[in-house]
PDB file of C-alpha atoms in Angstrom:
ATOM      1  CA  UNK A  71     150.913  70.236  74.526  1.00 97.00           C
ATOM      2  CA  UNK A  72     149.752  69.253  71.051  1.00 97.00           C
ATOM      3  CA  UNK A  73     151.993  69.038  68.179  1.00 97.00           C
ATOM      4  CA  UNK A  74     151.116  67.760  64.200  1.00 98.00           C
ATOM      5  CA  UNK A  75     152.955  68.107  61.267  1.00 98.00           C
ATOM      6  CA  UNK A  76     152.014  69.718  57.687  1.00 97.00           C
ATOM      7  CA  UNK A  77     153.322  69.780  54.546  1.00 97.00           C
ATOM      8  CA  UNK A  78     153.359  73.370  52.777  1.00 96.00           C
ATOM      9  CA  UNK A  79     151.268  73.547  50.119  1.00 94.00           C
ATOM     10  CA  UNK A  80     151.668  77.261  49.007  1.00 91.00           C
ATOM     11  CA  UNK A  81     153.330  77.427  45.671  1.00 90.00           C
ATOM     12  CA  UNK A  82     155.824  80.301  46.432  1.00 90.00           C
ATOM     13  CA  UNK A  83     155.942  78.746  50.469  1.00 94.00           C
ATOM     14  CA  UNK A  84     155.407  80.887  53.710  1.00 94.00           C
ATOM     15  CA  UNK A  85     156.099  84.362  51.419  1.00 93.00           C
ATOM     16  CA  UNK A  86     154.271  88.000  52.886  1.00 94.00           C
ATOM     17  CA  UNK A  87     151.116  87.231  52.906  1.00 95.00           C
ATOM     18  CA  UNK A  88     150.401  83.566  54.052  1.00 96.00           C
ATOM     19  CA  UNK A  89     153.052  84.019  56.971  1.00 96.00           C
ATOM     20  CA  UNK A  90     150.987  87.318  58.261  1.00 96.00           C
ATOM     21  CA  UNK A  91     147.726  84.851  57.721  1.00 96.00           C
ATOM     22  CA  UNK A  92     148.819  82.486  60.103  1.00 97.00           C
ATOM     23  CA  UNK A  93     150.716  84.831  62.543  1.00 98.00           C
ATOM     24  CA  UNK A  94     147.416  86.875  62.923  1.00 97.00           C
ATOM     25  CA  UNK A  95     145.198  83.647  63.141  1.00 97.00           C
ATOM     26  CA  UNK A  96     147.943  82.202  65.861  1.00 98.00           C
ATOM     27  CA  UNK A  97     147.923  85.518  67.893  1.00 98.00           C
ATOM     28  CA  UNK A  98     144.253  85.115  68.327  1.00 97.00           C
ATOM     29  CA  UNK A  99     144.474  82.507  70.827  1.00 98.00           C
ATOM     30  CA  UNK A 100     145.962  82.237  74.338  1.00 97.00           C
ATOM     31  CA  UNK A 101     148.389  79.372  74.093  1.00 98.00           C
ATOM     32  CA  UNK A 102     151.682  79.227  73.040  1.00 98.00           C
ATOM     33  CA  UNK A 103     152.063  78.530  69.246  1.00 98.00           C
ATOM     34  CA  UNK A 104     155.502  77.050  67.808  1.00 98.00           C
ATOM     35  CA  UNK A 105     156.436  76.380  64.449  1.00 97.00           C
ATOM     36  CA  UNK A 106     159.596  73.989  63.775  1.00 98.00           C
ATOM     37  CA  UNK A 107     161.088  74.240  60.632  1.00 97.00           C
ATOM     38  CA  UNK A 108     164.384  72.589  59.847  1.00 97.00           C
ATOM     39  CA  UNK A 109     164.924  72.104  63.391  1.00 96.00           C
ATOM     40  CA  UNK A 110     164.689  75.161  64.014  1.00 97.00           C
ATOM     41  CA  UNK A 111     161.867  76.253  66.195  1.00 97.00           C
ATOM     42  CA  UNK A 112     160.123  79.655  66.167  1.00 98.00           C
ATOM     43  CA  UNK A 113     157.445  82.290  67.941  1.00 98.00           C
ATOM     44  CA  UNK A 114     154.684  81.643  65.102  1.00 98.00           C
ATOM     45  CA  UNK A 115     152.560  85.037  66.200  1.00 98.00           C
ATOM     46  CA  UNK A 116     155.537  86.772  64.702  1.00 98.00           C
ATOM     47  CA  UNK A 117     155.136  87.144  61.068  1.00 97.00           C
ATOM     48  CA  UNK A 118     158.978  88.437  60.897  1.00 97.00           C
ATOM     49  CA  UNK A 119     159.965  85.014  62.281  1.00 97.00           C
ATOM     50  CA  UNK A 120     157.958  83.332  59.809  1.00 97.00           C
ATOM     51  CA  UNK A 121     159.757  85.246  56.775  1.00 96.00           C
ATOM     52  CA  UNK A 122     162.909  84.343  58.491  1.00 96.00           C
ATOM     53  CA  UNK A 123     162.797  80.937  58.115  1.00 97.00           C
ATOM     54  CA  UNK A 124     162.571  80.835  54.873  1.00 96.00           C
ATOM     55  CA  UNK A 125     159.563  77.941  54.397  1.00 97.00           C
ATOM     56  CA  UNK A 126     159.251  76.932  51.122  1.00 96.00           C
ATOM     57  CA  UNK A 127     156.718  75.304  49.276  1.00 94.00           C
ATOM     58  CA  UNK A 128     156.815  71.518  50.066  1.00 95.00           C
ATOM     59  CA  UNK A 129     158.240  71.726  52.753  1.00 96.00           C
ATOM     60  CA  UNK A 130     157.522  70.419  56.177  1.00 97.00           C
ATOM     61  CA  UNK A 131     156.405  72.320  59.349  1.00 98.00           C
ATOM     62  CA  UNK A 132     155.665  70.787  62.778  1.00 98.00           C
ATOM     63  CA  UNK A 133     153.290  73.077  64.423  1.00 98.00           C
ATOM     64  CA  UNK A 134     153.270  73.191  68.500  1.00 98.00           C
ATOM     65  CA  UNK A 135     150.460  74.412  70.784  1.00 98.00           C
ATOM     66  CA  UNK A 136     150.903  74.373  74.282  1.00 98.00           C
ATOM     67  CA  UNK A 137     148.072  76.204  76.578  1.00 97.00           C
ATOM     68  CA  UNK A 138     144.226  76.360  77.636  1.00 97.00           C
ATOM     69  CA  UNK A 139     142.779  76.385  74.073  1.00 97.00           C
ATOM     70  CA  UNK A 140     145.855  74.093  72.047  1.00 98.00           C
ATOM     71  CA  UNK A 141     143.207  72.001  70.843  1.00 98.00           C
ATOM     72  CA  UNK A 142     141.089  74.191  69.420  1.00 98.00           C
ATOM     73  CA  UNK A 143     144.413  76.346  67.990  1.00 98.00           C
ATOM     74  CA  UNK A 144     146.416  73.474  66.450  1.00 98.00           C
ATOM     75  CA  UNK A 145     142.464  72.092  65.147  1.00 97.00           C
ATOM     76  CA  UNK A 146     141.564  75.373  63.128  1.00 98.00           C
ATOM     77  CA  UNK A 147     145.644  76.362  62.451  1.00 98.00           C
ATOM     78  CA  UNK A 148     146.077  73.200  61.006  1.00 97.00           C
ATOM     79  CA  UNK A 149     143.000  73.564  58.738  1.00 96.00           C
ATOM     80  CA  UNK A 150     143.829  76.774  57.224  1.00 96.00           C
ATOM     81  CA  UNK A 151     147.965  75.341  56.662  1.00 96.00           C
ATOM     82  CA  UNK A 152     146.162  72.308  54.873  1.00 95.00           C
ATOM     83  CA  UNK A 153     144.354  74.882  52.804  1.00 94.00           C
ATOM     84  CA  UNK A 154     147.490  77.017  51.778  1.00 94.00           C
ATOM     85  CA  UNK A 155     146.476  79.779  54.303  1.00 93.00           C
ATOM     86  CA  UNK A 156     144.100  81.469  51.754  1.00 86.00           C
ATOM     87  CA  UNK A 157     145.772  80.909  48.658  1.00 82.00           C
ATOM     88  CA  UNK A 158     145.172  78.494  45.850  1.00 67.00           C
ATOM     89  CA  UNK A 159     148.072  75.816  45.444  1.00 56.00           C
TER      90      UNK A 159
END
């Protein structure tokens, strides 16, 4: 298992379109990906759960792979939260 944390860069947070970024990009690999927010800790290939929760911008998010490929999933996730999932911060 493999777990790091991020801080949210996005300036509206985890709205539409950067949650269904990251839920598509986590439903491409085999492990199990988390995503703890507020202590509250979620499926994150469901984009619905990542609306949910509400994330917003500066915020923190701990982000939890467990499986065969974890390292290469929390590795390239991580990048693209760092980045603000394809949107400018």
């Amino acid at each position: 298992m493999r777990e790091e944390t991020f801080d949210v860069i996005n300036p509206t947070g985890l709205h539409m379109r950067p949650a269904a970024v990251l839920a598509k990009q986590a439903a491409g690999y085999d492990c199990e990906v988390s995503l703890v927010y507020k202590g509250k800790e979620m499926d994150a290939k469901s984009v619905l759960n990542i609306m949910a929760a509400n994330i917003q911008a500066g915020s923190q998010i701990t982000l939890i792979c467990n499986g065969s490929d974890e390292d290469r999933a929390i590795g390239e996730l991580g990048r693209q939260i760092r980045e603000g999932l394809g949107e400018k911060s």
